[in-house]
Coordinates of C-alpha atoms and ligand atoms in Angstrom, one line a residue:
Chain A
X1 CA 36.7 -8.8 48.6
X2 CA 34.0 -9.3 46.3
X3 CA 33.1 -7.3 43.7
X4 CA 30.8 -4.3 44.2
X5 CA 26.9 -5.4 43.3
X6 CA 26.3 -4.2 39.4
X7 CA 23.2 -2.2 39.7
X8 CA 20.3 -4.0 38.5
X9 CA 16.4 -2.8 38.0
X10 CA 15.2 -2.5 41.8
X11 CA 13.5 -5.4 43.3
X12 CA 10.8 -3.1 44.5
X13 CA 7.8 -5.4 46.4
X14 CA 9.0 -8.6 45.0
X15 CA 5.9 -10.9 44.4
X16 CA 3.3 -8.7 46.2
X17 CA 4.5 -6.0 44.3
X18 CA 4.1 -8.4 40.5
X19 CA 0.5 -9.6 42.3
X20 CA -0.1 -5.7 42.6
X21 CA 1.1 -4.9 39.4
X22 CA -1.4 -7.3 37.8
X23 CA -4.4 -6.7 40.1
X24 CA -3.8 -2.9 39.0
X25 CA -3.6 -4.5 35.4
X26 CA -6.9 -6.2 35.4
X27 CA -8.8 -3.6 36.8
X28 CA -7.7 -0.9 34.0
X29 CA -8.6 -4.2 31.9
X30 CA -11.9 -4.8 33.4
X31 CA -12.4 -1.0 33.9
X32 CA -12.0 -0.1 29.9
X33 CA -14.5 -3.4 29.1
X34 CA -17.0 -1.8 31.5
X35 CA -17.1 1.8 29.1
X36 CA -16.7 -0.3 26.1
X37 CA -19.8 -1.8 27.3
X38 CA -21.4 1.0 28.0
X39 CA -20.5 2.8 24.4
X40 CA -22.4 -0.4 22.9
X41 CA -25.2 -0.1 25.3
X42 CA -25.7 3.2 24.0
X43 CA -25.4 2.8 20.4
X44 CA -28.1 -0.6 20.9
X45 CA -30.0 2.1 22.4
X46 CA -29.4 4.9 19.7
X47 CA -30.8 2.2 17.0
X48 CA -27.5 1.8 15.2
X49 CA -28.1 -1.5 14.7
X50 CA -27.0 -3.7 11.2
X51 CA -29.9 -6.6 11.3
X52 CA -28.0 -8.5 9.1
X53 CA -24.6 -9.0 10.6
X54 CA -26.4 -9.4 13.9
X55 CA -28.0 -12.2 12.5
X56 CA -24.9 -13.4 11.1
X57 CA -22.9 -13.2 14.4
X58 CA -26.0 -14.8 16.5
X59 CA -25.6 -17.6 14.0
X60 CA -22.0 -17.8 14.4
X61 CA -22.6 -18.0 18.2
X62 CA -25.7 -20.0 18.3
X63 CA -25.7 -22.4 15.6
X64 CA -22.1 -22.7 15.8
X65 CA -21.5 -23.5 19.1
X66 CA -25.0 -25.8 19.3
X67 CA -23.2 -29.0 18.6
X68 CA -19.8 -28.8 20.5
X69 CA -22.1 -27.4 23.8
X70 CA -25.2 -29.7 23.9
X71 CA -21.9 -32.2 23.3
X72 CA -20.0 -30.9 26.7
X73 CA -23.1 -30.6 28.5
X74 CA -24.4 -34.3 27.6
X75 CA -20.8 -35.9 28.5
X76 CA -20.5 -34.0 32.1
X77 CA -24.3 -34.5 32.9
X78 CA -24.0 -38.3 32.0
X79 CA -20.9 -38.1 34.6
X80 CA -22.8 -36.7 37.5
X81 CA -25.9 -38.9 37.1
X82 CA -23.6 -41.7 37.5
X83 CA -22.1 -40.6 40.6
X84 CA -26.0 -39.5 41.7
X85 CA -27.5 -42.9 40.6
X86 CA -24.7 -45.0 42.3
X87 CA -25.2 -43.0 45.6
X88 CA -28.7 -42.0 45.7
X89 CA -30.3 -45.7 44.7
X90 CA -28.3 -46.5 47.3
X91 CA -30.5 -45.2 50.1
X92 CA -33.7 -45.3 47.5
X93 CA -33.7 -41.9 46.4
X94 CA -34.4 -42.8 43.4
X95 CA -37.1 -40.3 42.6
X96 CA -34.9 -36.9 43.5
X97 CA -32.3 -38.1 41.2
X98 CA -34.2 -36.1 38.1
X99 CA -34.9 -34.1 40.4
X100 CA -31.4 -33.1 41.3
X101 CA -30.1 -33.2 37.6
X102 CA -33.0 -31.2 36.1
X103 CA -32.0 -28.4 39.1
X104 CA -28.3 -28.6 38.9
X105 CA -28.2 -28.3 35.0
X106 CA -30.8 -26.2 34.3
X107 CA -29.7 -23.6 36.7
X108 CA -25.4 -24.0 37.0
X109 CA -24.1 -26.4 34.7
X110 CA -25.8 -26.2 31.2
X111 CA -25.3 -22.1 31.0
X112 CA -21.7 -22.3 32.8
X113 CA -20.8 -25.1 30.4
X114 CA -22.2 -23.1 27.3
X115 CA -20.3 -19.8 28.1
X116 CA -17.3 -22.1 28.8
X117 CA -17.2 -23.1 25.0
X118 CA -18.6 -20.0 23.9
X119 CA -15.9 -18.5 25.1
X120 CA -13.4 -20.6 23.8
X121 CA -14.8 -20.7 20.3
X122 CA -16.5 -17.8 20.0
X123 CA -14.5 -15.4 22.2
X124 CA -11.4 -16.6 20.4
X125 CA -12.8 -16.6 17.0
X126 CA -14.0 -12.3 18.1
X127 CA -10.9 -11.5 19.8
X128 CA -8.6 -12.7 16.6
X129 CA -10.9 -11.2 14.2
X130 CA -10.5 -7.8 15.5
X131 CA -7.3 -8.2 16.6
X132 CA -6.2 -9.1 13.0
X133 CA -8.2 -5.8 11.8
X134 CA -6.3 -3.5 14.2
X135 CA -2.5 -5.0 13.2
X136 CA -3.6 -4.4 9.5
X137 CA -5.0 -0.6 10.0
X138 CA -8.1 -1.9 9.1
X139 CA -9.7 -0.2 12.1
X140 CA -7.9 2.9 11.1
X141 CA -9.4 2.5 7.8
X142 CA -13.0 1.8 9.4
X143 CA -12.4 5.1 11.0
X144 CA -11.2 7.1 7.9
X145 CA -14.5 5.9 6.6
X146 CA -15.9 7.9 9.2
X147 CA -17.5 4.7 9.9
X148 CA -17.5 3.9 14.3
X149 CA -15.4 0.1 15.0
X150 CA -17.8 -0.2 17.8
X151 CA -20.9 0.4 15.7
X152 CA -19.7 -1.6 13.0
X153 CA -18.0 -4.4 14.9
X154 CA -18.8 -5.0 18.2
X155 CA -22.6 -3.8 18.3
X156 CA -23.7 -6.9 16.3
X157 CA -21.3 -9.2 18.0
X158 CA -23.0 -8.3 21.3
X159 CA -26.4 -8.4 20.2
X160 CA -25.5 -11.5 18.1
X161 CA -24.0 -12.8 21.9
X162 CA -27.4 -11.8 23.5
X163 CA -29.5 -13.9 21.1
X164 CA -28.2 -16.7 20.7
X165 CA -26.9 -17.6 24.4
X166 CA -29.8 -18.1 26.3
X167 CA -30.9 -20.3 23.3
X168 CA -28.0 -22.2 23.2
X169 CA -27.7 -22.6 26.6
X170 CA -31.2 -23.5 27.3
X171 CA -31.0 -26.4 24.2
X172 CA -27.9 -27.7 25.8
X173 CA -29.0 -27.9 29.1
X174 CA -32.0 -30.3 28.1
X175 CA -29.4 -32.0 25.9
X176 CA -27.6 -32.7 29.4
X177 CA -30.8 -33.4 31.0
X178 CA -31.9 -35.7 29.0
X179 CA -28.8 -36.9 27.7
X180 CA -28.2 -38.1 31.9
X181 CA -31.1 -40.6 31.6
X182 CA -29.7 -43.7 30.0
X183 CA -27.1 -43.4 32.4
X184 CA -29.7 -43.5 35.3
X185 CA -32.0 -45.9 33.5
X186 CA -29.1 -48.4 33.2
X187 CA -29.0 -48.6 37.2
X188 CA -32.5 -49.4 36.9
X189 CA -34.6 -46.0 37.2
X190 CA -37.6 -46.0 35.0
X191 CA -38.3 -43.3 32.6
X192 CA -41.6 -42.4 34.8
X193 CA -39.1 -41.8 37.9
X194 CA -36.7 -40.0 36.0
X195 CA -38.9 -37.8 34.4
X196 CA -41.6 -37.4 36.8
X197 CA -38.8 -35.7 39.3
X198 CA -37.2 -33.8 36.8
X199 CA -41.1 -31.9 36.3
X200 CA -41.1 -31.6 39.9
X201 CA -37.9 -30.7 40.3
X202 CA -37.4 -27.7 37.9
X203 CA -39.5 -24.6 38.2
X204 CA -40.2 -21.7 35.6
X205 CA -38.2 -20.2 38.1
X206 CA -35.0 -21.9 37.6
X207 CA -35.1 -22.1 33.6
X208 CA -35.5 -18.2 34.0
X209 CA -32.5 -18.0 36.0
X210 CA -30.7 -19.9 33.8
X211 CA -31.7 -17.9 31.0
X212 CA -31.0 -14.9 32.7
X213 CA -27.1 -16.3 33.1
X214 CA -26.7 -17.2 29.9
X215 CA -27.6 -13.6 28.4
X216 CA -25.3 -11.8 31.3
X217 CA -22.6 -14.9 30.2
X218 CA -22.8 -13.7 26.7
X219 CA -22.4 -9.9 27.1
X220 CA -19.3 -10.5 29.1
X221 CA -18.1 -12.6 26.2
X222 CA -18.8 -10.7 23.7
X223 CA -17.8 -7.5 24.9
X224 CA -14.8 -8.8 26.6
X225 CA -13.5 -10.6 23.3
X226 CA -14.1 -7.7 21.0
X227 CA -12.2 -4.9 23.9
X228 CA -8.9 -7.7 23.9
X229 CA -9.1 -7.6 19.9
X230 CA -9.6 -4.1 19.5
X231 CA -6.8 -3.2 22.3
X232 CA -4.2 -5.5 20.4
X233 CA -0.7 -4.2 20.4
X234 CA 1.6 -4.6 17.0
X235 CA 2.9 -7.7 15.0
X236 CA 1.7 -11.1 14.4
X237 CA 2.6 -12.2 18.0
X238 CA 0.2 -9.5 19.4
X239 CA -2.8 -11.3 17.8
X240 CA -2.2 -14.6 19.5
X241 CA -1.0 -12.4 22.6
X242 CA -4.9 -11.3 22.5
X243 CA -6.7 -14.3 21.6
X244 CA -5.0 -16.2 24.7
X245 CA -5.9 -13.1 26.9
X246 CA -9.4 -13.1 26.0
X247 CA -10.2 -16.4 26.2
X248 CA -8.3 -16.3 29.8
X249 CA -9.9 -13.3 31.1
X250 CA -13.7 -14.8 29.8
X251 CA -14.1 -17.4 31.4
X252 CA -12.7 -15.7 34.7
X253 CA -15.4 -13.1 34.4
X254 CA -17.9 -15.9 33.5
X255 CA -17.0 -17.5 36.6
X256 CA -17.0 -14.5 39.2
X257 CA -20.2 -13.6 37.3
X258 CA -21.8 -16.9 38.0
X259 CA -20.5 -17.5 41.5
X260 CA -22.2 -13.7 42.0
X261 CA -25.5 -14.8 40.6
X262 CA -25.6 -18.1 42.8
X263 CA -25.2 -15.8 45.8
X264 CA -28.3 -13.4 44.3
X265 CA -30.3 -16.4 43.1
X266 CA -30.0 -18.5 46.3
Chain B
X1 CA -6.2 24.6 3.1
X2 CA -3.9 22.7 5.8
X3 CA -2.1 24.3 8.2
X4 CA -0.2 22.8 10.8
X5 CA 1.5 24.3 13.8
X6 CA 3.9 23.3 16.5
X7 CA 2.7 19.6 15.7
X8 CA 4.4 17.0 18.6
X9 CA 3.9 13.2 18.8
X10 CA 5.1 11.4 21.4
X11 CA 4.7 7.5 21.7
X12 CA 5.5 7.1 25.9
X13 CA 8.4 8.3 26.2
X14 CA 9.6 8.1 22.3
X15 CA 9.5 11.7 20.4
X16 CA 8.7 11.0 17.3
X17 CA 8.7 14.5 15.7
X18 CA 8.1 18.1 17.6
X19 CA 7.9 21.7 16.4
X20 CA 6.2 20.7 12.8
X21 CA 5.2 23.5 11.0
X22 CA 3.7 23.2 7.6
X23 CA 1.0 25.1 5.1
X24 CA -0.2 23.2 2.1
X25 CA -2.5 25.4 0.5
X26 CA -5.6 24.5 -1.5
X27 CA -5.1 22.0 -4.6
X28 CA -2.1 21.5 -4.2
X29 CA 0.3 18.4 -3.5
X30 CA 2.8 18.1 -0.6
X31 CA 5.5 15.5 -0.5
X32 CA 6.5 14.1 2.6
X33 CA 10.0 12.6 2.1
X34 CA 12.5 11.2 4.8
X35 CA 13.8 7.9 6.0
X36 CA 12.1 4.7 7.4
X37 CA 10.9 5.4 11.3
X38 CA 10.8 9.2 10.9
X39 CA 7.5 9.3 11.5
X40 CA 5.7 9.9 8.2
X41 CA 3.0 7.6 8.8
X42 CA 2.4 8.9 11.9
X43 CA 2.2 12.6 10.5
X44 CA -1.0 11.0 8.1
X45 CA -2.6 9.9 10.9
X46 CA -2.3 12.8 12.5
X47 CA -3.6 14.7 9.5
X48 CA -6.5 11.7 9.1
X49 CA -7.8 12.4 12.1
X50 CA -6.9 9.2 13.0
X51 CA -4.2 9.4 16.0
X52 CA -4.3 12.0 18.2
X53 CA -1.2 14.6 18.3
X54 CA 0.3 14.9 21.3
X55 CA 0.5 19.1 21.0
X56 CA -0.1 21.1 18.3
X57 CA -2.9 22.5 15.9
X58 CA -4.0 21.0 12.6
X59 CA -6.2 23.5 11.0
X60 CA -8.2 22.4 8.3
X61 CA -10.5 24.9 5.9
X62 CA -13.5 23.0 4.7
X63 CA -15.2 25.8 3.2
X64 CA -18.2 27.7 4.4
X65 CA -20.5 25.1 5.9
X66 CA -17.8 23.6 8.3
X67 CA -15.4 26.5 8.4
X68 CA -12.1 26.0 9.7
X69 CA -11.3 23.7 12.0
X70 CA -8.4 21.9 14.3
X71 CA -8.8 18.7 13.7
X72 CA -6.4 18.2 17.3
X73 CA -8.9 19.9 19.5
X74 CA -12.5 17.9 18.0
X75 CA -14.2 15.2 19.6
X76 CA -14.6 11.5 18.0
X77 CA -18.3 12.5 16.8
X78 CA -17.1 16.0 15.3
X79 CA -13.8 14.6 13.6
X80 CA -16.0 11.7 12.4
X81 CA -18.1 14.5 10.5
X82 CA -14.6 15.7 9.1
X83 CA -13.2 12.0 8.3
X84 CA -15.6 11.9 5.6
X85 CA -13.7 15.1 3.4
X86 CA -10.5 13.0 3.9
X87 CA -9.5 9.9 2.0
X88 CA -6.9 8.1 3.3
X89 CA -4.4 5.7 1.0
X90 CA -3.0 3.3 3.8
X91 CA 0.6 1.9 3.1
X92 CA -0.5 -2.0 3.2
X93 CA -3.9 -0.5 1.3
X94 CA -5.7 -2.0 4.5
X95 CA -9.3 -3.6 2.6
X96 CA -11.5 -5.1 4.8
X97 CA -10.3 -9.3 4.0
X98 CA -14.1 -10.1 4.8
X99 CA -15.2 -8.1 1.7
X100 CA -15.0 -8.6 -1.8
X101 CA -13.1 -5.7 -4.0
X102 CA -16.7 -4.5 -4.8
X103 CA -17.8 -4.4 -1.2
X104 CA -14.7 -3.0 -0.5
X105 CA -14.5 0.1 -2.9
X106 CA -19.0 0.4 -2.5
X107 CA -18.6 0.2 1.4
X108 CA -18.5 4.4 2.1
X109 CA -21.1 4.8 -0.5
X110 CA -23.6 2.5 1.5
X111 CA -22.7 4.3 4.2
X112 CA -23.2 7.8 3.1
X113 CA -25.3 7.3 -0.1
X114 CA -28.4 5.2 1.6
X115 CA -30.5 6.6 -1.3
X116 CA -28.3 5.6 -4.1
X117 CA -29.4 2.6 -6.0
X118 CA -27.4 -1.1 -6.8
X119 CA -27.2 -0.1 -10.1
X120 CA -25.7 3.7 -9.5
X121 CA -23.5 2.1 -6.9
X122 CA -22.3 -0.6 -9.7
X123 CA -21.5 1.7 -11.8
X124 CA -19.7 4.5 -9.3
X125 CA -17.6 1.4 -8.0
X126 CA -16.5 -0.1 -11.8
X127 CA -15.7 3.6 -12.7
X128 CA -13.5 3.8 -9.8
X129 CA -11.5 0.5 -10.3
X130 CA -10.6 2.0 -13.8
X131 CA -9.7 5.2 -12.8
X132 CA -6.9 3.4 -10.2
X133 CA -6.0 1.4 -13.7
X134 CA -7.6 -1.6 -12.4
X135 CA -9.0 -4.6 -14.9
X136 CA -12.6 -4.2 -13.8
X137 CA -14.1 -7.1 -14.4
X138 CA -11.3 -9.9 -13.3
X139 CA -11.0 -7.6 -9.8
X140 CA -14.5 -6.5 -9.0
X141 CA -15.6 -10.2 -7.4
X142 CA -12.2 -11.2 -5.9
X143 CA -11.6 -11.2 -2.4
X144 CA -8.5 -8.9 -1.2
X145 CA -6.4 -12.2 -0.3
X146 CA -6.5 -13.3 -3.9
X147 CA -4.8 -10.0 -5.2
X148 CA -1.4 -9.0 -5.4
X149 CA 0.0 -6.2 -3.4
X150 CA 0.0 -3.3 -6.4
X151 CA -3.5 -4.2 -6.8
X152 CA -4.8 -4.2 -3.2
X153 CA -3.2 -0.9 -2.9
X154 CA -4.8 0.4 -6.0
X155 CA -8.2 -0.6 -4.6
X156 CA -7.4 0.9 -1.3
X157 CA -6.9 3.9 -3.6
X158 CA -10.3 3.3 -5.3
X159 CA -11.9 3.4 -1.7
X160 CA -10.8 6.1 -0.3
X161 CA -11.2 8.0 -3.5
X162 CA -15.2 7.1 -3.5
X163 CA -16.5 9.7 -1.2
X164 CA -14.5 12.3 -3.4
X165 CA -13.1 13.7 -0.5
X166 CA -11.2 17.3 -0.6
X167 CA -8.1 16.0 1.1
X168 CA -6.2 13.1 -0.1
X169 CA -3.4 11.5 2.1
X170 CA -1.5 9.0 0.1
X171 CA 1.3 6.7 2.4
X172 CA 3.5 5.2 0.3
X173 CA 0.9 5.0 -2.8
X174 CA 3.4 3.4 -5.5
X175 CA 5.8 1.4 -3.2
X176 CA 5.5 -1.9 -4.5
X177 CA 4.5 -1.3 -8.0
X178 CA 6.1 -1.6 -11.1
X179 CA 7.5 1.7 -12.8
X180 CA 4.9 1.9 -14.9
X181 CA 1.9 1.9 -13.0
X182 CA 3.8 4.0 -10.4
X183 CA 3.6 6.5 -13.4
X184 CA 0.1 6.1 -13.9
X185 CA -0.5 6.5 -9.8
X186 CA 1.3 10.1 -10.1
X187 CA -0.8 11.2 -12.7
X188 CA -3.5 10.1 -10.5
X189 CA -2.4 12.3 -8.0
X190 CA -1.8 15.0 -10.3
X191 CA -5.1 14.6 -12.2
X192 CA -7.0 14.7 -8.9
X193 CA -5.3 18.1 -8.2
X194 CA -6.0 19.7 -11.5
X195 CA -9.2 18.3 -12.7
X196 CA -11.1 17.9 -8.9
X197 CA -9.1 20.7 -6.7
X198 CA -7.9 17.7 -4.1
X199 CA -5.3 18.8 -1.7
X200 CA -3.1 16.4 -1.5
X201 CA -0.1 14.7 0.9
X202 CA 2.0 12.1 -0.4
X203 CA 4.6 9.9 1.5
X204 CA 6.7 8.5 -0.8
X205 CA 10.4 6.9 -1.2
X206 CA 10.4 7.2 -4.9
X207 CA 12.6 10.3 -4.6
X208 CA 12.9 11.2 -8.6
X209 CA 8.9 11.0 -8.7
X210 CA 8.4 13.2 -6.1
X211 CA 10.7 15.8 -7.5
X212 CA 8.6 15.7 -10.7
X213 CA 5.1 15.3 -9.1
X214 CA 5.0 18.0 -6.0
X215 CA 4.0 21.6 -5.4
X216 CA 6.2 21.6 -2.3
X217 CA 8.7 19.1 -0.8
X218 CA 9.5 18.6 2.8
X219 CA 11.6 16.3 4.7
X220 CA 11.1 14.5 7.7
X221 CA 14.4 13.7 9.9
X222 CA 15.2 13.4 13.5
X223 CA 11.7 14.5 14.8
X224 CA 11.5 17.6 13.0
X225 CA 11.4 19.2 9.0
X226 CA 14.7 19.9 8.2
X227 CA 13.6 21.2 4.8
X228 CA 10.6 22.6 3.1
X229 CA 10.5 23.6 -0.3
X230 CA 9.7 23.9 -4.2
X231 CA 11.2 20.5 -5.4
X232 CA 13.6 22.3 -7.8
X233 CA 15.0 24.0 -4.3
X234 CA 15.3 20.3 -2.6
X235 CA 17.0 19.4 -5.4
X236 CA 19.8 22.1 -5.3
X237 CA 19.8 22.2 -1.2
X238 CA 22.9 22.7 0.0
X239 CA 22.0 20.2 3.7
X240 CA 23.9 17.2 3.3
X241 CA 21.3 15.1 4.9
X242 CA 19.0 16.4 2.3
X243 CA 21.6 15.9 -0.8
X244 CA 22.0 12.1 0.5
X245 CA 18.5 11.3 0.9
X246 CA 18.0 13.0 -2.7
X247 CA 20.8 11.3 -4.2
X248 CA 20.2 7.9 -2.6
X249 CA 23.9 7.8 -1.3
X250 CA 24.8 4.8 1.5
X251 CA 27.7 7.3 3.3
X252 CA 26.6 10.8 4.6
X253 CA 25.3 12.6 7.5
X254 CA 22.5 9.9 7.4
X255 CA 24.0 7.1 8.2
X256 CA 27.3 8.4 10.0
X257 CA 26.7 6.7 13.3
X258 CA 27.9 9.5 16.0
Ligands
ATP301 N1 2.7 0.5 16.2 C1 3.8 1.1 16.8 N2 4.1 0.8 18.0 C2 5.2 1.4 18.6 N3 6.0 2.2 17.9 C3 5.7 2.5 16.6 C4 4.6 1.9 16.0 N4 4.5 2.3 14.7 C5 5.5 3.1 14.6 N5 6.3 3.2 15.7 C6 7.4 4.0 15.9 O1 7.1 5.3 15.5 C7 8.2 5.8 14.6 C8 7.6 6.3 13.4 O2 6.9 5.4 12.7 P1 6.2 5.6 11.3 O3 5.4 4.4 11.0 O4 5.4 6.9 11.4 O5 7.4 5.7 10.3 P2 7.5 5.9 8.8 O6 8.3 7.2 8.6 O7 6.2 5.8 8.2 O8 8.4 4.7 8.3 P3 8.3 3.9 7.0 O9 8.9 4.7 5.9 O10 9.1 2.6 7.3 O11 6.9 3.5 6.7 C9 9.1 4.6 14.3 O12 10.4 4.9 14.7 C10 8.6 3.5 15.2 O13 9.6 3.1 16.1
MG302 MG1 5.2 4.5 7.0

């Protein structure tokens, strides 16, 4: 006879019920982002704005970030217009091969890229900061000061996040445009071809859409990163605990947000 | 000037104290004595407006313009309003590490005092640092990180005394220093009382100094106060629990594991 089963924490839904448990997880997650956001939203719009640590935090993000984006976006550009080049002079295409990188970058890769190191550096850099502030009771002594965390804290990092993306983004995408060219020029497509089809290529149209995904990209960051830091839990561990979930959740969001924008764009 | 009633916490499913009642009256100072995890920090926040009792009124008298209110029942933007009468003396002194010691203690007067100029603010925030027995001038530029704990602690004190606020909550506010500037942070405490009116709350383990420094004495044990009183009465009470805590004895009712 064996012995009787020692009663153990109930199974319940096995791994539908863990994949429920952490869909229900990200949408409280997601769901306390969305008032965070709309607490900053209200204060941008209330004029509670610091100038100076805006331009602080925009400087962080934008110059900051400049080299190690324009750097990502150059590398991955140069990789495509190699695969382009080799197929398209192919069947002489030649002249829709600017054409094709000026689109695809401009539009997708140079702001998915960006927000992709943004958040990595950035996001990180928000989410530790703040997390580090809440397991010291510096927020609690922010808000003995009578003095808001949002107002104080996140408002600038947002607004820093809505500057300086679209600018960063929209330097690294010509970094990645132009930094694709040798690599096309090597296979032995002049500089008037390449150039010539990236002006016909891109429209005002698509550097505005770009532009427009960079700025949603860095709200989501920004907003994202500081509601992980602020919501950190106790201890040392708790702060890395945060800094990996930002990051994790950012780029997710960054990605649903672009896939959604595609759609709307296309 | 602080009255609480029926005060609960509860973290989840943890009680951490229930059925506090307490009355500190104006200008005086209120010692808050009891083991480590009973919940003393948590009663400050409570009292800072900071964390948010789970039942329970804190009524606070502000005086004529604000009147009395419970700081358990405001909103963010009213207690915020309120926040400013209370200073706060956090246990790890919590500065701001991105600030200087200057920035630090000046931070609630550019906040509040938009109209007050460098200089006044200079001379506010050097005024401060040697009221908390600081060396002004070897502290004022140094960043938190390059302090020592007694002296972050004393410029936490500094802070939170700059918006000369009519409460004062002190956690801890001479763990971690030497005997004699814990002296000289008592008769902080007791200066602010007699010369400014502050009420005060103190959390404190220095047992002997709390004895010598309170108005009234109460101790925090097993959720709830199991004695209140003049210190002279804490120091005759005839509770065990309160003798061994008083006494500083390893075998008791405190540590009898049941
Ligand atoms: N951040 C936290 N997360 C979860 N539980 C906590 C946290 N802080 C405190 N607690 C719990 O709440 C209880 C009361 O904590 P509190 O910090 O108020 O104690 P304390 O009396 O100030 O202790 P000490 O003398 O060590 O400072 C503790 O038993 C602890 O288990
Ligand atoms: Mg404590």
């Amino acid at each position: 006879m064996s012995a009787p089963a020692r009663p153990g924490p109930v199974p319940a839904w096995g791994p539908i019920g863990a994949l429920g448990a952490a869909v229900t997880a990200s949408a409280e997650v997601v769901g306390s982002c969305v008032l965070l956001w709309g607490q900053t939203v209200r204060l941008v719009r209330a004029g509670r704005i610091s100038l100076g640590a805006t331009l602080r935090q925009a400087d962080a993000v934008g110059v900051g970030s400049l080299p190690m984006a324009a750097l990502t976006c150059v590398f991955t550009s140069a990789v495509l217009c190699l695969y382009v080049t080799d197929l398209f002079s192919r069947y002489g295409f030649n002249e829709f091969i600017g054409m094709l990188m000026g689109q695809v970058v401009v539009r997708e890769m140079g702001p998915l890229l960006t927000a992709i190191v943004v958040a990595s550096r950035e996001g990180s850099r928000i989410a530790a900061e703040l997390a580090a502030m809440k397991v010291t009771e510096q927020l609690d002594a922010l808000r003995s000061l009578a003095t808001d965390p949002v107002e104080y804290l996140v408002v600038p990092r947002y607004l820093g996040g809505l500057l300086a993306m679209p600018l960063l983004s929209l330097l690294s995408s010509m970094a990645g445009v132009a930094g694709a060219y040798p690599v096309a020029a090597a296979r032995g497509v002049s500089s008037d071809v390449y150039w010539g089809s990236v002006m016909r290529g891109v429209s005002v149209s698509h550097v505005g859409g770009g532009l427009v995904k960079a700025l949603l990209f860095g709200a989501i960051i920004t907003i994202v990163a500081s509601r992980t830091g602020l919501h950190t839990g106790f201890g040392a561990a708790a702060v890395g605990r945060s800094v990996t979930a930002s990051v994790v959740l950012c780029i997710l969001l960054v990605h649903i947000a672009d896939f959604g924008l595609a759609l709307v764009f296309a | 000037m602080i009255e609480i009633r029926d005060l609960a916490f509860h973290r989840g499913e943890q009680v951490i104290f229930e059925g506090l009642d307490l009355h500190v009256a104006e200008g005086e100072v209120l010692s808050v004595i009891g083991p480590s995890g009973c919940g003393k920090t948590t009663l400050l926040k409570c009292l800072a407006g900071l964390d948010r009792p789970s039942a329970g009124s804190i009524f606070l008298n502000l005086g004529e313009d604000d009147g009395r209110v419970d700081l358990a029942a405001l909103n963010e933007e009213r207690l915020n309003e309120v926040r400013r009468e209370i200073g706060m003396v956090f246990q790890y002194a919590a500065l701001f590490d991105s600030l200087s010691v200057r920035e630090n203690v000046a931070f609630p007067m550019y906040r509040f005092w938009p109209d007050r100029s460098e200089a006044e603010i200079d001379a506010e925030v050097r005024r401060l640092l040697a009221q908390v027995g600081l060396p002004v001038d070897t502290t004022i530029g140094k960043m938190p990180a390059e302090l020592s704990g007694g002296m972050r602690k004393r410029v936490g004190l500094a802070r939170s005394l700059a918006l000369q606020p009519r409460v004062l909550l002190y956690d801890e506010p001479s763990s971690g220093l030497d005997p004699i500037s814990a002296a000289s942070i008592d008769r902080l405490i007791l200066s602010m009382r007699d010369q400014v009116g502050v009420t005060s709350v103190v959390v404190s383990h220095h047992v002997a100094n709390v004895l010598r420094t309170s108005d009234t004495v109460a101790m925090l044990y097993g959720g709830g106060l199991i004695a209140v009183g003049p210190p002279d009465e804490i120091a005759e009470s005839a509770d065990e629990r309160v003798r061994q805590f008083i006494t500083g004895s390893a075998e008791g009712p405190l540590t009898d594991i049941d």
